[in-house]
Short mmCIF file of C-alpha atoms (C1' of nucleotides) in Angstrom, two decimals:
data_model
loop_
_atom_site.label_atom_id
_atom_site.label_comp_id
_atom_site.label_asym_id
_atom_site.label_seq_id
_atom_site.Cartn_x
_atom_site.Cartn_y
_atom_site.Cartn_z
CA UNK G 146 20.27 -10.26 -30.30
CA UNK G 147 16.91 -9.18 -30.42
CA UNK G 148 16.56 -4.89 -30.47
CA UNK G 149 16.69 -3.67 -27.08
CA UNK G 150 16.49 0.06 -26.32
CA UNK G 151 18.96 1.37 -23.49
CA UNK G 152 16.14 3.63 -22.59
CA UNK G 153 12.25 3.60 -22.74
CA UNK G 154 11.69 4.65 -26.60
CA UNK G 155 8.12 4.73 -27.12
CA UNK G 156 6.74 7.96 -24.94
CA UNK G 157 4.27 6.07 -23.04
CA UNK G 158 1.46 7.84 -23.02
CA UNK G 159 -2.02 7.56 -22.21
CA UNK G 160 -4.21 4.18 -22.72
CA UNK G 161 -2.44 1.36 -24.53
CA UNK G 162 -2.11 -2.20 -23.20
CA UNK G 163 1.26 -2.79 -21.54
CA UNK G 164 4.22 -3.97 -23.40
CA UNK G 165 6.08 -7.22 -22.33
CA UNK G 166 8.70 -5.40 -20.77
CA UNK G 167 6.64 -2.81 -19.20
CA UNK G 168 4.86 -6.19 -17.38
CA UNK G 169 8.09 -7.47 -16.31
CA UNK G 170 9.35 -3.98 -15.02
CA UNK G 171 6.44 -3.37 -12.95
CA UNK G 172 6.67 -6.77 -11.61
CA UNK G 173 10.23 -6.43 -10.68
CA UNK G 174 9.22 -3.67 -9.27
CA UNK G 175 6.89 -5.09 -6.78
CA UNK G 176 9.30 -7.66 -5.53
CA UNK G 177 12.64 -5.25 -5.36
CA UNK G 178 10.22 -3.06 -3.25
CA UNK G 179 9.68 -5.85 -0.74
CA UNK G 180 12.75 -7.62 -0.82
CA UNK G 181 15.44 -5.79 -1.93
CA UNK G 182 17.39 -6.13 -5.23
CA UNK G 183 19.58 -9.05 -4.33
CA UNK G 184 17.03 -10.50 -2.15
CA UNK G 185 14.69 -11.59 -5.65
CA UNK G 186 16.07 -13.81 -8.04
CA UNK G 187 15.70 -13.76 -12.31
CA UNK G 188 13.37 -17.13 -11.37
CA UNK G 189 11.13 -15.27 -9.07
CA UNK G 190 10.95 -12.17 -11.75
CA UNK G 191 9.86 -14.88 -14.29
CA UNK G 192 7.20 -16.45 -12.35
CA UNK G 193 5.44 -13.58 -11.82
CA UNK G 194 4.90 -12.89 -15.58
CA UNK G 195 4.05 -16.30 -16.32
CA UNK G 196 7.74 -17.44 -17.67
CA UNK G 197 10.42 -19.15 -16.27
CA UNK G 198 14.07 -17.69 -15.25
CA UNK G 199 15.99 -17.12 -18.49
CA UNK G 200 13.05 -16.53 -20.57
CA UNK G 201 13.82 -12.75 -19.25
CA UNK G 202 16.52 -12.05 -21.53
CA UNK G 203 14.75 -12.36 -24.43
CA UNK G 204 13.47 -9.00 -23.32
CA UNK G 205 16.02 -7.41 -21.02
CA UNK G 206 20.61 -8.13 -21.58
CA UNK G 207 20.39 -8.22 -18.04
CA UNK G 208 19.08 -7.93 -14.21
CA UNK G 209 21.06 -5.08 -13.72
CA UNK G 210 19.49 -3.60 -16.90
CA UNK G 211 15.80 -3.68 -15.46
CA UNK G 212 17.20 -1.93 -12.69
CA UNK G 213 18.43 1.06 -14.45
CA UNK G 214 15.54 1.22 -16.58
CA UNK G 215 12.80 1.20 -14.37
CA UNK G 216 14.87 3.98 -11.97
CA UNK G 217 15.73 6.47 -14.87
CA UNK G 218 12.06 6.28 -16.06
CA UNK G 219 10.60 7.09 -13.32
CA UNK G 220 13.11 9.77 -12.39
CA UNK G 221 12.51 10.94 -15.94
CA UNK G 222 8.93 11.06 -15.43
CA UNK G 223 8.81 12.82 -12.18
CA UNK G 224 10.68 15.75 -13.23
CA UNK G 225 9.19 16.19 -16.39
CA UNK G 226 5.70 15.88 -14.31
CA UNK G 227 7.13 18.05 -12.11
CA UNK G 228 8.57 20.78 -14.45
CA UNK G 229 5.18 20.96 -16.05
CA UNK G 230 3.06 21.67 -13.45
CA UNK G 231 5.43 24.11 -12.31
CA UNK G 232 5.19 26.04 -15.90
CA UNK G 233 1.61 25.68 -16.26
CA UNK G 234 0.97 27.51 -13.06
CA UNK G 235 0.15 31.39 -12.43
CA UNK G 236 2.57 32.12 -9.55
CA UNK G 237 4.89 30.28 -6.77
CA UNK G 238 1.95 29.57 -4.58
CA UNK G 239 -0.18 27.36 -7.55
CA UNK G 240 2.98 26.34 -8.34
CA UNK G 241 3.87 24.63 -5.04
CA UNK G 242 0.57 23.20 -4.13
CA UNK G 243 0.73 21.76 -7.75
CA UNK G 244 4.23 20.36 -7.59
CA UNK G 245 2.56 19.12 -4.43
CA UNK G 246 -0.46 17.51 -5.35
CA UNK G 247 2.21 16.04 -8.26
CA UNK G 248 3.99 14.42 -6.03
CA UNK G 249 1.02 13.14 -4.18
CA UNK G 250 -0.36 11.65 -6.89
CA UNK G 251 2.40 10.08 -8.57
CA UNK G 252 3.10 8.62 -5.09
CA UNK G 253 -0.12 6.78 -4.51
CA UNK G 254 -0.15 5.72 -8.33
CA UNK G 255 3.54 4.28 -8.27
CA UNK G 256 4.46 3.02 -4.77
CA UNK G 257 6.68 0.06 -5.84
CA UNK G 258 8.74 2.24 -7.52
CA UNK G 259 9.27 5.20 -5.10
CA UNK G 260 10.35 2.70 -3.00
CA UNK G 261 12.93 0.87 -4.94
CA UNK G 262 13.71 4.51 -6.21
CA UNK G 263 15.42 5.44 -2.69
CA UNK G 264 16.24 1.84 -1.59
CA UNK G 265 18.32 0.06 -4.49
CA UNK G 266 20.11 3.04 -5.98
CA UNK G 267 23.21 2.19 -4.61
CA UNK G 268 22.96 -1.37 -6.76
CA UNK G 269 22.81 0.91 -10.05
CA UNK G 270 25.34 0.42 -12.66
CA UNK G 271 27.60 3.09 -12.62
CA UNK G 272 26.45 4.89 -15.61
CA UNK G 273 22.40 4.66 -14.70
CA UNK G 274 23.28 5.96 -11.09
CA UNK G 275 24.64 8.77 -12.63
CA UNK G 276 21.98 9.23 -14.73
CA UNK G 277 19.50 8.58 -12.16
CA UNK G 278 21.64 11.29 -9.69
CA UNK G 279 21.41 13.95 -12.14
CA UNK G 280 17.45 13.59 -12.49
CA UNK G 281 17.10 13.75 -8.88
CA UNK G 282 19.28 16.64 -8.34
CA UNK G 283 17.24 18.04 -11.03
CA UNK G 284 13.70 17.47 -9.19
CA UNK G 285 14.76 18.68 -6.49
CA UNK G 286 15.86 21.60 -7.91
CA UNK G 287 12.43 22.27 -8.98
CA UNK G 288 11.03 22.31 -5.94
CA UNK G 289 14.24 24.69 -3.96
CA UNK G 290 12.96 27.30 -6.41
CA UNK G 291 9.78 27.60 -5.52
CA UNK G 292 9.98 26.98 -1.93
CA UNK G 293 12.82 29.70 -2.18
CA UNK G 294 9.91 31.88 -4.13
CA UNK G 295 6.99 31.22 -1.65
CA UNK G 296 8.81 31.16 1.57
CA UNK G 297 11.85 34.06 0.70
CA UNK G 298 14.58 34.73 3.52
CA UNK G 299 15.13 30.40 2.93
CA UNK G 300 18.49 29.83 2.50
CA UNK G 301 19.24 27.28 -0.26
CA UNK G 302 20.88 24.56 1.62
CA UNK G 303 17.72 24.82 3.99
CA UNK G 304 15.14 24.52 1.05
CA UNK G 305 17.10 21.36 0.08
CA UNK G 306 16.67 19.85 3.36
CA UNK G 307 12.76 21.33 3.02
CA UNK G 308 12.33 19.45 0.03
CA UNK G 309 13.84 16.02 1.27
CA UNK G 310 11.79 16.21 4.43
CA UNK G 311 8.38 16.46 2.15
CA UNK G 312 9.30 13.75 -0.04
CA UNK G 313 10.21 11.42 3.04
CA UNK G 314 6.69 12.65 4.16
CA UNK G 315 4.84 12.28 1.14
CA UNK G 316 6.73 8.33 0.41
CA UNK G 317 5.39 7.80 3.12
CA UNK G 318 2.51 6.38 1.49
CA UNK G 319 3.77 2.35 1.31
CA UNK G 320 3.86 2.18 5.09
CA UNK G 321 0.06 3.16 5.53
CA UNK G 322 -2.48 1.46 4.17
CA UNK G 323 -4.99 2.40 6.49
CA UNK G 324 -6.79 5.28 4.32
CA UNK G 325 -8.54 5.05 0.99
CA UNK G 326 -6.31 6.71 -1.65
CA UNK G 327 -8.41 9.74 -1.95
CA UNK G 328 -8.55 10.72 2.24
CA UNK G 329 -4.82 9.77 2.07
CA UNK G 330 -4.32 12.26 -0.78
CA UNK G 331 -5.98 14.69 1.31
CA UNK G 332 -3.92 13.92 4.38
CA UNK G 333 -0.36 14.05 2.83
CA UNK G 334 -1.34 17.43 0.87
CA UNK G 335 -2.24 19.42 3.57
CA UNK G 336 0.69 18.08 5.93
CA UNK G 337 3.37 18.72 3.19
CA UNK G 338 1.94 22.33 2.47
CA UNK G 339 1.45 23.37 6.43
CA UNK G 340 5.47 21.60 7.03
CA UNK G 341 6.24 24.11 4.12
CA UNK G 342 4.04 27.23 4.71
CA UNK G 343 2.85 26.85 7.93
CA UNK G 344 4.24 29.78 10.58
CA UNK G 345 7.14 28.53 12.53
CA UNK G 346 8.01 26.20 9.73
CA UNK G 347 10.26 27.44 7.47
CA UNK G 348 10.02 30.62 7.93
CA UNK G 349 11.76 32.68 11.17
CA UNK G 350 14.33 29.94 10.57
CA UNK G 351 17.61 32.25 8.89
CA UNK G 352 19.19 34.92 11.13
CA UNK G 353 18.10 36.86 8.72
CA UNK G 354 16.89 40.45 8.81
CA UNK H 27 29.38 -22.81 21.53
CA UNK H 28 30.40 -19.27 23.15
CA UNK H 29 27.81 -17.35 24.60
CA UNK H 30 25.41 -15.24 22.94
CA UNK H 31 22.24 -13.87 24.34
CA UNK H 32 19.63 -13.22 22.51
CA UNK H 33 18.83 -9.71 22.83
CA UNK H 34 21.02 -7.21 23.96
CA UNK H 35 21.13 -7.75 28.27
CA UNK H 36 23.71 -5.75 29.09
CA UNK H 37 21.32 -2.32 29.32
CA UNK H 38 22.93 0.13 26.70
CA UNK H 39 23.65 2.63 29.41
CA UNK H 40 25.88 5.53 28.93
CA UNK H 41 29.47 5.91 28.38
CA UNK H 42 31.12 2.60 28.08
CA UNK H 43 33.52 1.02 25.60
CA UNK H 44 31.64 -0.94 23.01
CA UNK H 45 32.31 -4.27 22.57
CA UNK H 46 33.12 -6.27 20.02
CA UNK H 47 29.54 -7.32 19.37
CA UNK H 48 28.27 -3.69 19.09
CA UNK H 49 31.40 -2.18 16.63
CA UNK H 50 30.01 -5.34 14.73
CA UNK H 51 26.59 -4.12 14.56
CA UNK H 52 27.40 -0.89 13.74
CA UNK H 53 29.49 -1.63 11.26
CA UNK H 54 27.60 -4.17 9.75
CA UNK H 55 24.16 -1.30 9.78
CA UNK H 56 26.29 1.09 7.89
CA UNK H 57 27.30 -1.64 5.48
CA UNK H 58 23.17 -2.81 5.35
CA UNK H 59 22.20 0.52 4.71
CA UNK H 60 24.43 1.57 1.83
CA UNK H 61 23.84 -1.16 -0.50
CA UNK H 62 20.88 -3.47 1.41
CA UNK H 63 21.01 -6.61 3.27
CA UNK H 64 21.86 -9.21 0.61
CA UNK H 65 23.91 -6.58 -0.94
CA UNK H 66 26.75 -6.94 1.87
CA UNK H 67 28.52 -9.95 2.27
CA UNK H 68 29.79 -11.64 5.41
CA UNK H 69 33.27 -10.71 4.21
CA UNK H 70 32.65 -7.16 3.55
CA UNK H 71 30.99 -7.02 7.36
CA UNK H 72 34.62 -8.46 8.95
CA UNK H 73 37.07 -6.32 6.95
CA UNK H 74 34.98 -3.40 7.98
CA UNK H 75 36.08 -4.51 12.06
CA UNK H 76 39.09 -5.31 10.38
CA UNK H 77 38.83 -9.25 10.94
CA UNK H 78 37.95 -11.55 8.01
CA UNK H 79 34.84 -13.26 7.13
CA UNK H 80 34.16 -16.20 9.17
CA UNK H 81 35.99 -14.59 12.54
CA UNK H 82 32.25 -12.90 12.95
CA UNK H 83 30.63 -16.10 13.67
CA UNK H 84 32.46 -16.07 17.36
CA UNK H 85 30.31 -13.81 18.25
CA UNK H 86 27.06 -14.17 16.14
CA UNK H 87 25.33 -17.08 15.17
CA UNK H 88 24.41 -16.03 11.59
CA UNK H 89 24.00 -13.32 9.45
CA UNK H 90 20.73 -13.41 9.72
CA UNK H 91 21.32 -12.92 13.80
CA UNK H 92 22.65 -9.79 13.18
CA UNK H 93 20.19 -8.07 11.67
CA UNK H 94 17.70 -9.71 13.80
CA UNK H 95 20.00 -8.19 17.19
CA UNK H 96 19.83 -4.90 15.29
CA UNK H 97 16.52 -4.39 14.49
CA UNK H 98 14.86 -5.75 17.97
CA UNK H 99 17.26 -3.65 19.77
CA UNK H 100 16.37 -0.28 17.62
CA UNK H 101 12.80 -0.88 17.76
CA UNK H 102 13.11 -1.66 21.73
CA UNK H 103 14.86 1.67 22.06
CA UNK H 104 12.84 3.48 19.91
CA UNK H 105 9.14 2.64 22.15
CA UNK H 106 11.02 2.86 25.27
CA UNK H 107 12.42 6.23 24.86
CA UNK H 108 9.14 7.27 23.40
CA UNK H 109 7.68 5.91 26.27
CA UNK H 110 9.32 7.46 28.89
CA UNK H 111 8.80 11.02 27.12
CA UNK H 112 5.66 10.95 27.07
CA UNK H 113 5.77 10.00 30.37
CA UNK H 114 7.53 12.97 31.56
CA UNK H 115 5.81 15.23 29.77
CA UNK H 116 3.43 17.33 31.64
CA UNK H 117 0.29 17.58 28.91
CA UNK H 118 -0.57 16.37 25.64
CA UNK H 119 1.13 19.37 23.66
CA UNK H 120 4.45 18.94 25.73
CA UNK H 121 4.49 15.15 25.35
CA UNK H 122 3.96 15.86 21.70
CA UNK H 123 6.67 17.93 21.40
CA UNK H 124 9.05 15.74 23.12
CA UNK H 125 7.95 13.20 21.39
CA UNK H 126 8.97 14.80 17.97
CA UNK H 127 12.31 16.14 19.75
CA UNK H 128 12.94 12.41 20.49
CA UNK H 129 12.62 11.15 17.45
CA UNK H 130 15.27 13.82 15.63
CA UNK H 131 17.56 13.16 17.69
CA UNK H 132 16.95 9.44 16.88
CA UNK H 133 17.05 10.05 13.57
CA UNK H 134 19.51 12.05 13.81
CA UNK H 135 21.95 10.21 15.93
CA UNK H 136 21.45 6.45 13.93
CA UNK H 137 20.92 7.15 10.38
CA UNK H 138 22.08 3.94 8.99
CA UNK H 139 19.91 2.05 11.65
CA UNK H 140 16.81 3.80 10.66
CA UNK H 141 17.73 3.06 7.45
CA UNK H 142 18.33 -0.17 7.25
CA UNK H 143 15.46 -0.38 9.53
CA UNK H 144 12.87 0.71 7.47
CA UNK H 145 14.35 -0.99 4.06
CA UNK H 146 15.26 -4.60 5.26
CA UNK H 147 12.64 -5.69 7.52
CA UNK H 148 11.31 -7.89 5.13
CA UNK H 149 14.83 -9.97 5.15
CA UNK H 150 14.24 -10.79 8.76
CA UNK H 151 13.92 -14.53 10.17
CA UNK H 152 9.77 -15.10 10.75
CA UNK H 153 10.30 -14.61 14.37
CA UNK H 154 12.73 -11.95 14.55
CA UNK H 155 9.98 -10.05 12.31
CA UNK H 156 7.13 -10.11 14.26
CA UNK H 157 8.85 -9.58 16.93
CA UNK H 158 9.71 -5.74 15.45
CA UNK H 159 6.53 -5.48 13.92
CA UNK H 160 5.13 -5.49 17.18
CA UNK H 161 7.43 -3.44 18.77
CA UNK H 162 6.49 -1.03 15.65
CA UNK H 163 3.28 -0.94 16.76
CA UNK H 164 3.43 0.02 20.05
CA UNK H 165 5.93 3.35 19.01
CA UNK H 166 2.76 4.27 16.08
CA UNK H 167 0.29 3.45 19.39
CA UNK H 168 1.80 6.07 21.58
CA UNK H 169 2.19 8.60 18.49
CA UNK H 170 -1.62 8.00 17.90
CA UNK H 171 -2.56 8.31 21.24
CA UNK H 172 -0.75 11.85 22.04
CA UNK H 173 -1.90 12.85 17.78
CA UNK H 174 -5.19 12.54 19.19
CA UNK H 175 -5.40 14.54 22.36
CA UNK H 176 -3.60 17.33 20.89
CA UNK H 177 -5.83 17.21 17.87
CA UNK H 178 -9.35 16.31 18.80
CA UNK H 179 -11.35 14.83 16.18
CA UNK H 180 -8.56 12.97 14.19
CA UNK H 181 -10.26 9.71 13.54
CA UNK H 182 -7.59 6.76 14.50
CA UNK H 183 -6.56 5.82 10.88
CA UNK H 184 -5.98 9.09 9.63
CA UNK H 185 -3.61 9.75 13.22
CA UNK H 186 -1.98 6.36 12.27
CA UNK H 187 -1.65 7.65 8.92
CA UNK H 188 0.17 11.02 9.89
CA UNK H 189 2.31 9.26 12.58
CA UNK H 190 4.04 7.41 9.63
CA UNK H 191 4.35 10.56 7.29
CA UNK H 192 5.76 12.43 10.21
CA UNK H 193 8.04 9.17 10.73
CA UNK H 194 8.98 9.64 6.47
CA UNK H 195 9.51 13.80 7.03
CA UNK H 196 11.59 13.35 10.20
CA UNK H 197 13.71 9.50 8.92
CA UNK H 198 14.21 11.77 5.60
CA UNK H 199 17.49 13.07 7.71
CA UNK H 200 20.08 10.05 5.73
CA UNK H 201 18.86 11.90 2.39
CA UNK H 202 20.24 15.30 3.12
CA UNK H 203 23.41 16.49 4.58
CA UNK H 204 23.18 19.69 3.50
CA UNK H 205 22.86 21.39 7.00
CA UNK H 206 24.78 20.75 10.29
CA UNK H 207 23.11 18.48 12.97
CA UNK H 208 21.81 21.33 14.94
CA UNK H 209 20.35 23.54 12.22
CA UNK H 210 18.69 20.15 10.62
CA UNK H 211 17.27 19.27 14.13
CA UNK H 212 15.60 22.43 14.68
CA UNK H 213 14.02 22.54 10.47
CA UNK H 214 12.80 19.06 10.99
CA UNK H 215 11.20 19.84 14.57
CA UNK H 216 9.48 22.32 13.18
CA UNK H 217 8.43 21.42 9.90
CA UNK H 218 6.53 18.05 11.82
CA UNK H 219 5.05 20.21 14.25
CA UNK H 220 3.81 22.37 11.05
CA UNK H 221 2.59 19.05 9.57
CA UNK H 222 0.70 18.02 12.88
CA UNK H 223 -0.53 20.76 14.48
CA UNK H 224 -0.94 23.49 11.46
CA UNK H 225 -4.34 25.02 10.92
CA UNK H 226 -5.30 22.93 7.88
CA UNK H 227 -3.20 19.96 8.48
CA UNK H 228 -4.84 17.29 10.41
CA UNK H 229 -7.51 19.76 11.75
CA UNK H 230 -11.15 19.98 9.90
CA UNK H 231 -10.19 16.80 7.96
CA UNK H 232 -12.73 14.55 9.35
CA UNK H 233 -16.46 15.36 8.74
CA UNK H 234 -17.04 15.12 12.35
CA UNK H 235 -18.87 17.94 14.76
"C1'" DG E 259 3.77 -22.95 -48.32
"C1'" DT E 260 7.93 -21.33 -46.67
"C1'" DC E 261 10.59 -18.71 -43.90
"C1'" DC E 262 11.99 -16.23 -40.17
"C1'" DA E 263 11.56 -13.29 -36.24
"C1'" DC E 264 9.79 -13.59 -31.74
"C1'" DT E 265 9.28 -15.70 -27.55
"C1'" DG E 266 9.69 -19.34 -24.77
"C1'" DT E 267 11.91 -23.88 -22.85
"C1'" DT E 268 15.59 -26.85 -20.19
"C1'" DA E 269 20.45 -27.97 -19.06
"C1'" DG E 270 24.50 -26.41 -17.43
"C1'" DC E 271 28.54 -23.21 -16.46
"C1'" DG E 272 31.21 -20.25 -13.44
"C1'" DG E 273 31.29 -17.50 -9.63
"C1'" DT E 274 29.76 -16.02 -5.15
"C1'" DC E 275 27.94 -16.54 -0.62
"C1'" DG E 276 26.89 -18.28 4.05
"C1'" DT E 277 28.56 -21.54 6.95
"C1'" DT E 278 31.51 -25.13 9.08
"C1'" DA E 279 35.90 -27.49 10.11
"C1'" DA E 280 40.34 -27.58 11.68
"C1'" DC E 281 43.81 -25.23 13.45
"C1'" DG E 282 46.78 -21.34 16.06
"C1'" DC E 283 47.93 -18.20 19.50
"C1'" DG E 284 48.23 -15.13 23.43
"C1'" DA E 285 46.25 -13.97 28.22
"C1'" DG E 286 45.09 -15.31 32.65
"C1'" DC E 287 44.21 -18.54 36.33
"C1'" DT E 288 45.95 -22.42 39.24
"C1'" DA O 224 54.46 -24.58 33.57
"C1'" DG O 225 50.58 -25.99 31.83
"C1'" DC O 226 45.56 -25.68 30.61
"C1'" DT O 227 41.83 -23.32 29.11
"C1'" DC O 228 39.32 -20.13 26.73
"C1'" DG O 229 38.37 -16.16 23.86
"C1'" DC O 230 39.33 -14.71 19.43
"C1'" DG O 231 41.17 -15.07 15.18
"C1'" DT O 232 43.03 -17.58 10.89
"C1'" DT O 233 42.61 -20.36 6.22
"C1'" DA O 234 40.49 -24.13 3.48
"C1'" DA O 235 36.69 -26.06 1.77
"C1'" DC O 236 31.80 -27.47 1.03
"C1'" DG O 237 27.19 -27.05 -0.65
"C1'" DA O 238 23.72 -24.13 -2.30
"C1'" DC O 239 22.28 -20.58 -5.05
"C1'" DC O 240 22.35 -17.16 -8.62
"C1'" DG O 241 22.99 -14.68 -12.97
"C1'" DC O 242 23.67 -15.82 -17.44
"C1'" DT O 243 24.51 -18.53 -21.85
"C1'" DA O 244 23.77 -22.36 -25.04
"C1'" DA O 245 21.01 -25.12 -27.59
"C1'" DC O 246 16.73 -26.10 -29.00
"C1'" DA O 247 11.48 -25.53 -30.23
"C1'" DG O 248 6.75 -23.80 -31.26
"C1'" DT O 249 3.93 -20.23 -33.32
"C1'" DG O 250 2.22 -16.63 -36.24
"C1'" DG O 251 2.56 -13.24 -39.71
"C1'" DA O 252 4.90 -11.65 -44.46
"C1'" DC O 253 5.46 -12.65 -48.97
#
DNA sequence: GTCCACTGTTAGCGGTCGTTAACGCGAGCT
DNA sequence: AGCTCGCGTTAACGACCGCTAACAGTGGAC
């Protein structure tokens, strides 16, 4: 058996020509986006790097495996993303409109895989779901703090709900192609912060004082 | 051959016990929506009405059938409800608002068909498809039309583009069940209004005046 | 030059899935 | 009473799918 990491290894930084199994993983990606996970078979993975059906295992011990290592990447890399942006800012305002523009960004750059993130994570293995869970959970967590922080008097259960309703918003991004990325980056920023800021949003909402 | 229409002609009215075709649907949207079309089987679909497997093809043609019946008949409801709001309302800002109340309580009221409406549309039968698309269409038409009275000076792709990031914020209701149905209808109202009509939002985007 | 790890191929297996066939049974009409 | 029809059953078929086995070329290390 050829070595085979159960996570991604390398930290994969900035410029550096894509790995095999990067190539594959980003073109699973684009067909479990469109079709589902079931719906796309090892042959049609293969073909769309160039080799045929089984030729896949060389690089991955199984479908299932791409799967979970595409999903806990890029739940990996949003909350680190995330938890950065949050640090390196000056108070909860800079850090919500970065967390924000974060989110926008990695969006727009990844769509394929914010899509298969909320479609296929029910076909997880058991132990990558978990994985993948506890990630989210942790994201999200991120962002009930500082909503909590910018917009006080939110209750925590209502933040939560906050922060799913932006992210529906900002994944939005697969269904519209009808902006360039940059007036589209524009657009979802300044809905997400005036759904989270504006008066009459969030705030009032609590029986609160 | 018993008979089977091909969309639902019966009008869905109100109270009336479902039959046997609609308990299917349902059961078979909650099943599509968990783990994705080709992730249910036909068996998994009949032990959830508690008949087995092949019993279900008395009353649809295929598998594919049903989530062709389910889709067409979400996406008729969805325009014509939309429709007829709009209708009612008495000015662009009420139709607007009833337009966003509409589509919470949508939301709200058929998770797993929004769902699965939004995640398997691509496993539809060619004709089935564009039938949907179309109807899809129309719903982002009227959204576009009443974006752009209320807000002046939205250019049509950006509108189009908000309609489906309001349609992400307000479908985003399957991800969180933190709050009751009441207190999440009235966050989710809100925050879309935020995200439409805030100062900041949609306004002053366009380099128009 | 030899070797071996890496990466790819094709053939085939075992299981699953959608669908059909053949049959059964109770309710209601004549 | 008998026939029909709606609704369900089980058995089985053919296709497909994930995966393994067996084999092969190529390129760098020594």
């Amino acid at each position: 058996m050829t070595r085979q990491s159960t996570t991604a290894e390398a930290a994969p930084s900035e410029q550096r020509k894509p790995t095999r199994r990067e190539q594959i993983l980003a073109a699973a990606a684009e067909l479990f986006a469109h079709r589902g996970f079931h719906g796309v078979g090892i042959d049609d993975i293969g073909s769309a790097v160039g080799i045929s059906g089984p030729g896949l295992y060389r690089h991955f011990r199984s479908k299932d495996a791409m799967l979970g290592e595409m999903l806990v990447a890029i739940s990996e890399k949003l909350l680190a993303g995330g938890r950065r942006r949050v640090e390196l800012a000056g108070g909860p305002e800079e850090a919500l409109t970065e967390l924000v523009r974060w989110h926008v960004d990695f969006a727009l750059d990844n769509q394929a895989l914010i899509t298969v993130h909320e479609r296929d994570l029910a076909n997880l293995a058991e132990d990558d779901r978990r994985r993948v869970r506890a990630l989210q959970r942790q994201y999200v967590e991120v962002w009930v703090d500082v909503i909590r922080e910018v917009v006080p008097a939110t209750d925590e259960p209502t933040a939560r709900a906050a922060a799913h309703a932006v992210f529906g918003l900002l994944n939005s991004t697969p269904h519209s192609k009808h902006l360039d990325r940059d007036a589209m980056a524009v657009l979802l920023h300044r809905m997400a912060m005036a759904a989270l800021t504006g008066p009459g949003a969030l705030s009032g909402l609590t029986p609160t004082d």
